[in-house]
Coordinates of C-alpha atoms in Angstrom, one line a residue:
M26 CA -15.4 -37.4 8.3
S27 CA -15.8 -33.7 8.8
S28 CA -14.4 -32.0 11.9
S29 CA -16.6 -30.8 14.7
P30 CA -17.4 -27.1 15.2
T31 CA -15.3 -27.3 18.4
A32 CA -12.3 -28.6 16.5
Q33 CA -12.7 -26.0 13.8
R34 CA -12.7 -23.2 16.4
V35 CA -9.5 -24.6 18.0
L36 CA -7.8 -24.7 14.6
L37 CA -8.8 -21.1 14.0
L38 CA -7.2 -19.9 17.2
L39 CA -4.1 -22.0 16.7
S40 CA -3.7 -20.5 13.3
A41 CA -4.0 -17.0 14.7
C42 CA -1.3 -17.7 17.2
A43 CA 1.0 -19.2 14.5
V44 CA 0.6 -16.1 12.3
A45 CA 1.5 -13.8 15.2
M46 CA 4.5 -15.6 16.5
G47 CA 7.4 -15.9 14.0
Q48 CA 5.8 -13.5 11.5
S49 CA 8.3 -11.5 9.4
M50 CA 8.3 -7.8 10.3
A51 CA 8.6 -5.0 7.8
M52 CA 10.6 -2.8 10.1
Q53 CA 11.8 0.7 9.3
D54 CA 15.4 1.2 8.0
G55 CA 17.4 2.8 10.7
T56 CA 20.1 2.5 13.4
Y57 CA 19.3 0.4 16.5
Y58 CA 20.8 -1.0 19.7
I59 CA 20.2 -4.8 19.8
F60 CA 19.4 -5.9 23.4
N61 CA 19.2 -9.6 24.4
K62 CA 16.2 -10.7 26.4
F63 CA 18.1 -13.3 28.5
S64 CA 21.1 -11.2 29.6
G65 CA 19.9 -7.6 29.0
K66 CA 23.2 -7.0 27.3
V67 CA 23.7 -5.4 23.9
M68 CA 25.2 -6.8 20.7
D69 CA 28.7 -5.4 20.1
V70 CA 32.0 -6.0 18.2
T71 CA 34.9 -7.3 20.3
G72 CA 37.3 -4.5 21.1
A73 CA 35.3 -2.1 18.9
S74 CA 37.4 -3.7 16.1
K75 CA 37.1 -2.5 12.5
D76 CA 38.7 -5.7 11.1
D77 CA 37.1 -8.5 9.1
T78 CA 36.6 -11.6 11.2
A79 CA 36.2 -9.6 14.4
N80 CA 33.9 -11.5 16.7
I81 CA 30.3 -10.4 17.5
Q82 CA 29.6 -10.6 21.2
V83 CA 27.3 -9.0 23.8
S84 CA 28.4 -6.3 26.3
D85 CA 27.1 -4.0 28.9
P86 CA 25.2 -1.2 27.1
V87 CA 27.4 2.0 27.0
E88 CA 25.9 3.5 23.8
T89 CA 29.2 3.4 21.8
R90 CA 29.2 3.3 18.0
S91 CA 30.3 -0.4 18.0
Q92 CA 27.0 -1.2 19.7
Q93 CA 25.0 0.6 17.0
W94 CA 23.7 -1.4 14.0
Q95 CA 22.2 -0.1 10.8
F96 CA 19.3 -2.2 9.4
M97 CA 19.0 -1.7 5.6
S98 CA 16.1 -3.4 3.8
L99 CA 17.1 -5.4 0.7
G100 CA 13.5 -5.4 -0.6
D101 CA 12.8 -9.1 -0.3
G102 CA 12.0 -9.3 3.4
Y103 CA 15.7 -9.5 4.4
Y104 CA 18.1 -6.9 5.8
K105 CA 21.8 -6.3 5.9
I106 CA 22.9 -5.3 9.3
I107 CA 25.9 -3.0 9.3
N108 CA 28.0 -2.0 12.4
V109 CA 28.1 1.8 12.6
N110 CA 31.7 1.9 14.0
S111 CA 33.3 -0.5 11.4
G112 CA 31.0 -0.2 8.4
K113 CA 31.0 -4.0 8.2
A114 CA 28.2 -6.5 8.1
I115 CA 27.0 -9.2 10.5
D116 CA 28.2 -12.4 8.8
V117 CA 27.9 -16.2 9.6
A118 CA 31.5 -17.3 9.3
G119 CA 32.4 -19.5 6.4
V120 CA 28.8 -19.6 5.1
S121 CA 28.4 -22.4 7.6
T122 CA 25.1 -24.2 8.0
D123 CA 26.0 -25.8 11.3
N124 CA 24.6 -25.1 14.7
G125 CA 27.2 -23.2 16.7
A126 CA 28.7 -21.5 13.7
N127 CA 30.5 -18.3 14.7
V128 CA 29.0 -14.9 13.9
Q129 CA 31.5 -12.2 13.0
Q130 CA 31.7 -9.0 11.0
W131 CA 32.9 -8.9 7.4
E132 CA 32.8 -6.5 4.4
Y133 CA 29.3 -6.8 2.9
G134 CA 29.4 -8.8 -0.3
G135 CA 25.8 -9.7 -0.8
G136 CA 26.1 -13.3 0.5
E137 CA 23.0 -15.0 2.0
N138 CA 25.0 -15.5 5.1
Q139 CA 25.1 -11.7 5.5
E140 CA 21.3 -11.2 5.1
F141 CA 18.7 -11.7 7.8
A142 CA 15.0 -11.8 8.4
V143 CA 13.5 -10.1 11.5
R144 CA 10.5 -12.0 12.9
A145 CA 8.2 -11.2 15.8
G146 CA 9.0 -13.1 19.0
G147 CA 6.4 -11.7 21.4
D148 CA 6.4 -8.8 24.0
G149 CA 8.2 -6.6 21.5
Y150 CA 11.1 -8.9 21.0
V151 CA 12.3 -10.3 17.7
S152 CA 14.3 -13.3 16.4
I153 CA 17.0 -12.6 13.7
H154 CA 17.2 -15.4 11.1
S155 CA 20.1 -15.9 8.6
K156 CA 18.8 -16.2 5.0
H157 CA 21.1 -19.1 4.1
T158 CA 20.0 -21.4 6.9
D159 CA 17.0 -19.8 8.6
K160 CA 18.8 -20.3 11.9
V161 CA 18.9 -17.5 14.4
L162 CA 21.4 -15.3 16.2
E163 CA 21.7 -16.4 19.9
I164 CA 23.9 -15.9 22.9
Y165 CA 25.8 -19.1 22.9
G166 CA 25.5 -21.4 25.9
W167 CA 23.1 -19.0 27.7
Q168 CA 26.1 -17.0 29.0
A169 CA 25.1 -13.9 31.0
N170 CA 28.5 -12.3 31.1
S171 CA 29.9 -9.5 28.9
G172 CA 32.0 -10.9 26.1
A173 CA 29.6 -13.8 25.5
S174 CA 29.7 -14.8 21.9
V175 CA 26.9 -14.6 19.4
K176 CA 26.4 -17.8 17.3
Q177 CA 24.0 -19.4 14.9
W178 CA 21.5 -22.0 16.1
D179 CA 18.2 -23.7 15.3
F180 CA 15.3 -21.5 16.6
I181 CA 13.8 -22.8 19.8
A182 CA 12.3 -19.5 21.1
G183 CA 14.7 -19.4 24.0
S184 CA 15.2 -16.0 25.6
N185 CA 18.9 -16.1 24.5
Q186 CA 17.6 -16.0 20.9
L187 CA 15.2 -13.0 21.4
W188 CA 16.3 -9.4 20.9
M189 CA 14.8 -6.0 21.5
L190 CA 15.6 -3.4 18.8
I191 CA 15.8 0.1 20.4
P192 CA 16.2 3.0 17.9
V193 CA 19.4 5.1 18.3
P194 CA 18.3 8.7 18.5
S195 CA 20.4 11.1 16.5
T196 CA 21.1 13.2 19.6
T197 CA 20.4 10.5 22.3
G198 CA 17.1 12.4 22.9
V199 CA 18.8 15.3 24.7
S200 CA 19.8 18.7 23.5
T201 CA 22.4 20.8 25.2
N202 CA 20.3 23.9 24.7
P203 CA 20.0 25.1 28.4
S204 CA 16.6 26.0 29.8
P205 CA 16.3 29.7 30.5
M206 CA 15.0 28.8 34.0
T207 CA 17.9 26.6 35.2
A208 CA 21.5 27.1 34.2
G209 CA 23.1 24.0 32.7
S210 CA 19.8 22.1 32.3
A211 CA 19.1 19.8 29.4
V212 CA 15.9 19.8 27.3
V213 CA 14.2 16.7 26.0
A214 CA 11.2 16.4 23.8
D215 CA 8.0 15.4 25.5
G216 CA 7.5 11.7 25.1
I217 CA 8.2 8.2 26.4
Y218 CA 11.7 7.1 27.4
L219 CA 13.6 4.2 28.9
I220 CA 16.0 5.5 31.6
G221 CA 19.2 3.4 31.6
N222 CA 21.9 3.7 34.3
K223 CA 25.4 4.2 33.1
W224 CA 27.0 2.1 35.9
S225 CA 24.8 -1.0 35.8
G226 CA 23.3 -0.9 32.4
K227 CA 19.9 -1.5 34.0
Y228 CA 16.7 0.4 33.6
L229 CA 14.5 2.5 36.0
E230 CA 11.3 0.6 36.8
V231 CA 8.6 0.2 39.4
Q232 CA 9.0 -2.7 41.8
D233 CA 7.0 -5.7 40.7
G234 CA 5.2 -3.6 38.0
S235 CA 3.0 -2.2 40.8
T236 CA 0.3 0.3 40.0
E237 CA -0.1 1.3 43.7
R238 CA 0.9 4.6 45.2
D239 CA 4.0 4.4 47.4
A240 CA 5.5 1.6 45.2
T241 CA 9.3 1.6 45.3
I242 CA 11.4 2.7 42.3
E243 CA 14.3 0.3 41.4
V244 CA 16.4 -0.8 38.4
G245 CA 16.1 -4.0 36.5
T246 CA 17.3 -5.8 33.4
G247 CA 15.7 -4.4 30.3
T248 CA 12.3 -5.9 29.5
F249 CA 11.1 -2.6 28.0
L250 CA 7.6 -3.2 29.1
A251 CA 5.3 -0.5 30.4
D252 CA 6.7 -0.4 33.9
Q253 CA 10.1 0.6 32.4
Q254 CA 8.7 3.3 30.3
W255 CA 8.5 6.9 31.5
K256 CA 6.5 9.8 30.1
F257 CA 8.4 13.1 30.3
T258 CA 6.2 16.3 30.2
N259 CA 7.9 19.7 30.1
L260 CA 6.1 22.0 32.7
Q261 CA 7.4 25.0 30.8
N262 CA 9.2 26.3 33.9
G263 CA 12.5 24.4 33.5
Y264 CA 11.2 21.3 35.2
Y265 CA 9.5 18.0 34.1
K266 CA 7.0 15.6 35.6
I267 CA 8.1 12.0 34.9
E268 CA 5.2 9.5 34.9
N269 CA 5.3 5.7 34.7
V270 CA 3.4 4.5 31.7
N271 CA 2.1 1.4 33.5
S272 CA 0.8 3.1 36.6
G273 CA 0.3 6.7 35.4
M274 CA 1.9 7.9 38.6
A275 CA 4.8 10.3 39.0
L276 CA 8.4 9.9 40.1
D277 CA 8.4 11.4 43.6
V278 CA 10.8 11.8 46.6
Q279 CA 8.9 10.5 49.6
E280 CA 7.4 13.2 51.8
A281 CA 9.6 15.9 50.2
D282 CA 12.6 14.6 52.3
Q283 CA 15.7 16.6 51.6
D284 CA 18.2 14.1 53.1
D285 CA 20.6 11.8 51.3
G286 CA 19.2 8.4 51.0
A287 CA 15.6 9.5 50.8
K288 CA 13.3 7.0 49.1
I289 CA 12.2 7.5 45.6
L290 CA 8.7 6.1 44.8
Q291 CA 5.7 6.7 42.6
W292 CA 2.8 8.9 43.7
P293 CA -0.1 10.6 42.0
Y294 CA 1.1 13.9 40.5
S295 CA -0.3 16.9 42.4
G296 CA 2.2 19.7 41.4
A297 CA 4.3 19.2 44.5
V298 CA 8.0 20.2 44.0
N299 CA 9.2 16.8 45.2
S300 CA 7.6 15.3 42.1
E301 CA 9.2 17.7 39.6
W302 CA 12.7 17.3 38.1
V303 CA 15.3 19.2 36.2
L304 CA 17.6 17.4 33.7
R305 CA 21.3 18.4 33.5
Q306 CA 23.6 17.5 30.6
A307 CA 26.6 15.2 31.4
A308 CA 29.2 13.8 29.1
D309 CA 28.6 11.3 26.3
G310 CA 24.8 11.9 26.1
Y311 CA 24.1 11.1 29.7
V312 CA 22.0 13.3 32.0
T313 CA 21.6 13.7 35.8
I314 CA 18.1 13.9 37.2
H315 CA 17.7 16.5 40.0
A316 CA 14.7 16.8 42.4
R317 CA 13.3 20.3 42.3
H318 CA 12.8 20.6 46.1
S319 CA 16.4 19.5 47.1
D320 CA 18.5 19.7 43.9
K321 CA 19.8 16.2 44.8
V322 CA 19.9 13.5 42.1
V323 CA 18.4 10.1 41.3
D324 CA 21.2 7.7 42.4
L325 CA 21.7 3.9 42.0
H326 CA 22.2 3.3 45.7
E327 CA 25.5 1.9 46.8
W328 CA 26.5 1.2 43.2
D329 CA 24.5 -2.1 43.4
L330 CA 24.6 -4.1 40.1
A331 CA 21.7 -6.4 41.1
D332 CA 18.2 -6.5 39.6
G333 CA 15.9 -4.8 42.1
A334 CA 18.7 -2.5 43.3
D335 CA 17.3 0.6 45.1
V336 CA 17.2 4.0 43.7
K337 CA 17.5 6.9 46.1
Q338 CA 18.1 10.6 46.3
W339 CA 21.7 11.7 46.9
T340 CA 24.0 14.7 46.7
Y341 CA 25.5 14.9 43.2
S342 CA 29.0 13.4 43.0
G343 CA 29.4 12.9 39.3
G344 CA 29.5 9.1 39.7
A345 CA 28.4 6.7 36.9
N346 CA 25.7 5.5 39.3
Q347 CA 24.1 8.9 39.0
L348 CA 24.2 9.2 35.2
W349 CA 21.3 8.1 33.1
M350 CA 20.7 7.6 29.3
L351 CA 17.3 8.6 28.0
I352 CA 16.4 6.2 25.2
P353 CA 13.2 7.0 23.3
G354 CA 10.6 4.3 23.9
P355 CA 7.8 3.1 21.7
P356 CA 6.4 5.9 19.5
A357 CA 2.7 7.0 20.0
P358 CA 0.5 4.8 17.8
V359 CA -0.4 6.2 14.4
P360 CA -4.1 6.1 13.8
V361 CA -5.2 4.1 10.7
A362 CA -8.5 3.6 9.1
A363 CA -10.6 0.7 10.4
G364 CA -12.7 -1.5 8.2
P365 CA -16.4 -1.3 7.5
S366 CA -18.9 -1.7 10.3
L367 CA -20.6 -5.1 10.8
G368 CA -23.5 -3.4 12.5
G369 CA -26.0 -4.5 9.9
T370 CA -24.7 -8.0 9.2
L371 CA -23.3 -9.6 12.4
A372 CA -25.9 -11.9 14.0
S373 CA -26.7 -11.4 17.7
G374 CA -25.6 -14.5 19.6
L375 CA -23.1 -16.3 21.8
Y376 CA -19.4 -16.1 20.9
N377 CA -15.9 -16.9 22.2
I378 CA -13.6 -14.0 21.3
G379 CA -10.0 -14.9 20.5
N380 CA -7.1 -12.5 20.1
K381 CA -5.1 -12.8 16.8
Y382 CA -1.7 -12.0 18.3
S383 CA -1.7 -14.3 21.3
G384 CA -4.4 -16.9 20.4
L385 CA -5.9 -16.4 23.9
A386 CA -9.6 -15.9 24.6
L387 CA -11.4 -13.0 26.3
D388 CA -12.3 -13.9 29.9
V389 CA -13.1 -12.4 33.3
D390 CA -10.5 -12.5 36.1
G391 CA -11.2 -15.6 38.2
A392 CA -14.5 -16.2 36.4
S393 CA -15.8 -13.6 38.9
M394 CA -19.5 -12.6 39.1
D395 CA -18.5 -9.3 40.8
K396 CA -18.8 -5.9 39.1
Q397 CA -15.6 -4.0 38.3
K398 CA -13.6 -7.3 37.8
D399 CA -10.9 -7.0 35.1
V400 CA -11.4 -8.5 31.7
E401 CA -8.3 -10.5 30.7
L402 CA -7.1 -13.2 28.3
N403 CA -6.6 -16.9 29.0
A404 CA -6.2 -20.1 27.1
L405 CA -9.4 -21.1 25.3
D406 CA -11.6 -23.4 27.4
F407 CA -15.0 -24.2 25.8
G408 CA -16.3 -25.4 29.2
R409 CA -15.6 -22.1 30.8
K410 CA -18.7 -19.9 30.8
S411 CA -16.7 -16.7 31.7
Q412 CA -15.2 -17.0 28.1
V413 CA -18.7 -16.9 26.5
W414 CA -20.0 -13.5 25.5
Y415 CA -23.5 -12.6 24.3
I416 CA -23.2 -10.0 21.5
E417 CA -26.5 -8.2 20.9
A418 CA -27.3 -5.5 18.4
I419 CA -28.8 -2.4 20.0
G420 CA -29.3 -0.3 16.8
D421 CA -27.3 2.4 15.1
G422 CA -24.6 -0.1 14.3
Y423 CA -23.6 -0.8 17.9
F424 CA -23.6 -3.8 20.2
K425 CA -23.7 -4.6 23.9
I426 CA -21.4 -7.4 24.9
L427 CA -22.5 -9.3 28.0
N428 CA -20.6 -12.0 29.9
V429 CA -22.7 -15.2 30.0
N430 CA -21.3 -16.3 33.4
S431 CA -21.9 -13.0 35.3
G432 CA -24.5 -11.3 33.1
L433 CA -22.5 -8.1 33.4
G434 CA -21.5 -5.9 30.4
L435 CA -18.1 -5.2 28.8
D436 CA -17.3 -1.7 30.1
I437 CA -14.5 0.9 29.8
S438 CA -13.7 1.8 33.3
G439 CA -14.9 5.3 34.4
A440 CA -16.0 6.0 30.8
S441 CA -12.4 7.1 30.3
K442 CA -11.4 8.2 26.8
E443 CA -7.7 7.9 27.5
D444 CA -5.4 5.4 25.9
G445 CA -4.7 2.6 28.4
A446 CA -8.1 2.8 30.0
N447 CA -9.0 -0.6 31.6
L448 CA -11.7 -3.0 30.5
Q449 CA -13.9 -4.5 33.2
Q450 CA -17.3 -6.0 33.6
Y451 CA -20.1 -3.9 35.0
P452 CA -23.9 -3.9 35.1
Y453 CA -25.2 -2.8 31.7
K454 CA -26.7 0.7 32.0
Q455 CA -26.8 1.8 28.4
G456 CA -23.7 3.9 28.7
E457 CA -21.8 4.6 25.5
N458 CA -18.7 3.2 27.3
Q459 CA -20.6 -0.1 27.3
Q460 CA -21.5 0.0 23.6
F461 CA -19.2 -1.1 20.8
E462 CA -18.9 -1.0 17.1
I463 CA -17.5 -4.2 15.5
R464 CA -15.6 -3.5 12.2
Q465 CA -14.4 -6.0 9.6
A466 CA -10.7 -6.6 9.2
A467 CA -8.7 -9.0 7.0
D468 CA -8.8 -12.9 7.2
G469 CA -12.1 -13.0 9.1
Y470 CA -10.9 -10.9 12.0
V471 CA -12.6 -7.9 13.5
S472 CA -11.7 -4.8 15.5
I473 CA -13.9 -3.8 18.4
H474 CA -14.3 0.0 19.1
S475 CA -15.8 1.7 22.1
R476 CA -18.6 4.0 21.2
H477 CA -17.8 6.9 23.5
A478 CA -14.1 7.1 22.5
D479 CA -13.9 5.3 19.2
K480 CA -10.8 3.5 20.5
A481 CA -10.1 -0.2 20.0
I482 CA -10.0 -3.0 22.5
E483 CA -6.5 -4.4 22.5
L484 CA -4.2 -7.0 24.2
Y485 CA -2.1 -4.5 26.2
N486 CA 1.6 -4.4 25.6
W487 CA 1.5 -7.4 23.3
D488 CA 1.6 -9.7 26.3
T489 CA 1.2 -13.4 25.4
S490 CA 0.9 -14.7 29.0
E491 CA -2.3 -16.0 30.6
G492 CA -4.0 -13.2 32.6
A493 CA -2.8 -10.6 30.1
T494 CA -4.6 -7.3 30.5
V495 CA -7.1 -5.9 27.9
K496 CA -7.3 -2.1 27.5
Q497 CA -8.6 0.6 25.2
Y498 CA -6.2 2.2 22.7
E499 CA -6.0 4.3 19.6
F500 CA -6.6 2.0 16.6
T501 CA -3.3 1.0 14.9
G502 CA -4.3 -2.1 13.0
G503 CA -1.9 -4.3 15.1
A504 CA -2.6 -8.0 15.5
N505 CA -3.1 -7.3 19.3
Q506 CA -6.2 -5.3 18.3
M507 CA -7.6 -8.0 16.0
W508 CA -10.2 -10.5 17.3
K509 CA -11.9 -13.7 16.0
L510 CA -15.6 -14.1 16.8
L511 CA -16.2 -17.9 17.2
P512 CA -19.9 -18.8 17.4
Y513 CA -20.5 -20.8 20.6
Y514 CA -22.5 -24.0 20.1
G515 CA -22.6 -25.3 23.6
T516 CA -25.3 -24.9 26.3
V517 CA -25.3 -22.1 28.8

């Protein structure tokens, strides 16, 4: 008995999800910090030992050489992982195949217990699998403390088994070449950085990931998502503007207050001196971040170690709560060539549109009929009309894409050409920001490109949760930019 069209479509999306999660990654050889998702701590060697059998554990991130790991491809999908401090390899003790086997360092000898595959785990995290067992490195017993051991265990996708690989910059991203405008200042290259506090090991972020003006700046355990990413732009006068990648708003001292304890928040950048900052070099690669209007520093208030701890302005004291490490964040996407257009071959009709990376389907927030409602991703539901889209050829190789539930068109908000521009539904008015080219990719997937910007529709930030945001971005060929068009056979 042949399967129904509905069953076939479900299998297609399940297959897409399976390919994305657990897929081996061809990562670049290099030196990385290895952060654990559960605890936010970093993989380390006990006591910075250089001896064989020294235990692998996790510790608060302090950017020492014993926390740096060199990944070297062996050419068969596996890597040896060498500690920079000791020159020794991560090793499953005794070539054990048991759950709970200890993980240690040992002189690299080519054993399969010293070789590891790196597989995608969602949201930028990875799992690290030993070649001899296919089991993963995990924080044993879900311990959140420094000194917790790393062991081998069957993969269950627990957050204690997921790791974030952060490249170690050759100069920690900061040069000691002082700016001619400000004595003692540090210079960083324009780009996106994570800002880690020396005292707590937590990262500067916007409270609750808010995109609203006035939202409070705080610190939190490393998630490394967009609300913990900060874009530094040199203003060529010795100062920087520092903008949150998620909101696009600038780091700002509330109302240009010059007092100790003044609130630090996000605010649209206007050129005001309370939203411009100078960086000054401290020891061991750390910097202090000084407000231009007051010359006071960004300070982890009251040395608070908790997630959500406040960040305020304070007179410089040299305390570790005022020292910050700038860690280069995700590089800008590298444009790659998209496949051939399907403008002359794709039939106009009704479709569900599934994302390759998450397996979720294109939808409208709350199945709303209102204009300007966000387009998002949710679990595929064939009875949900807000997940059905009418794709109609309009000539010249382009399509309009209308939501069947609302009758409104897929639209790039404000006709923006910027990376990160939001997708919404809006009455179709023949704008080029409402017209799309659909290009063929591998394995039956397509990429969908806005006509006005020639940028791709993507699952933003590789988010696999329901309600995940859809935005426009430079085409990179990532699975989060790949879509499956599933012909809809139901009634509308």
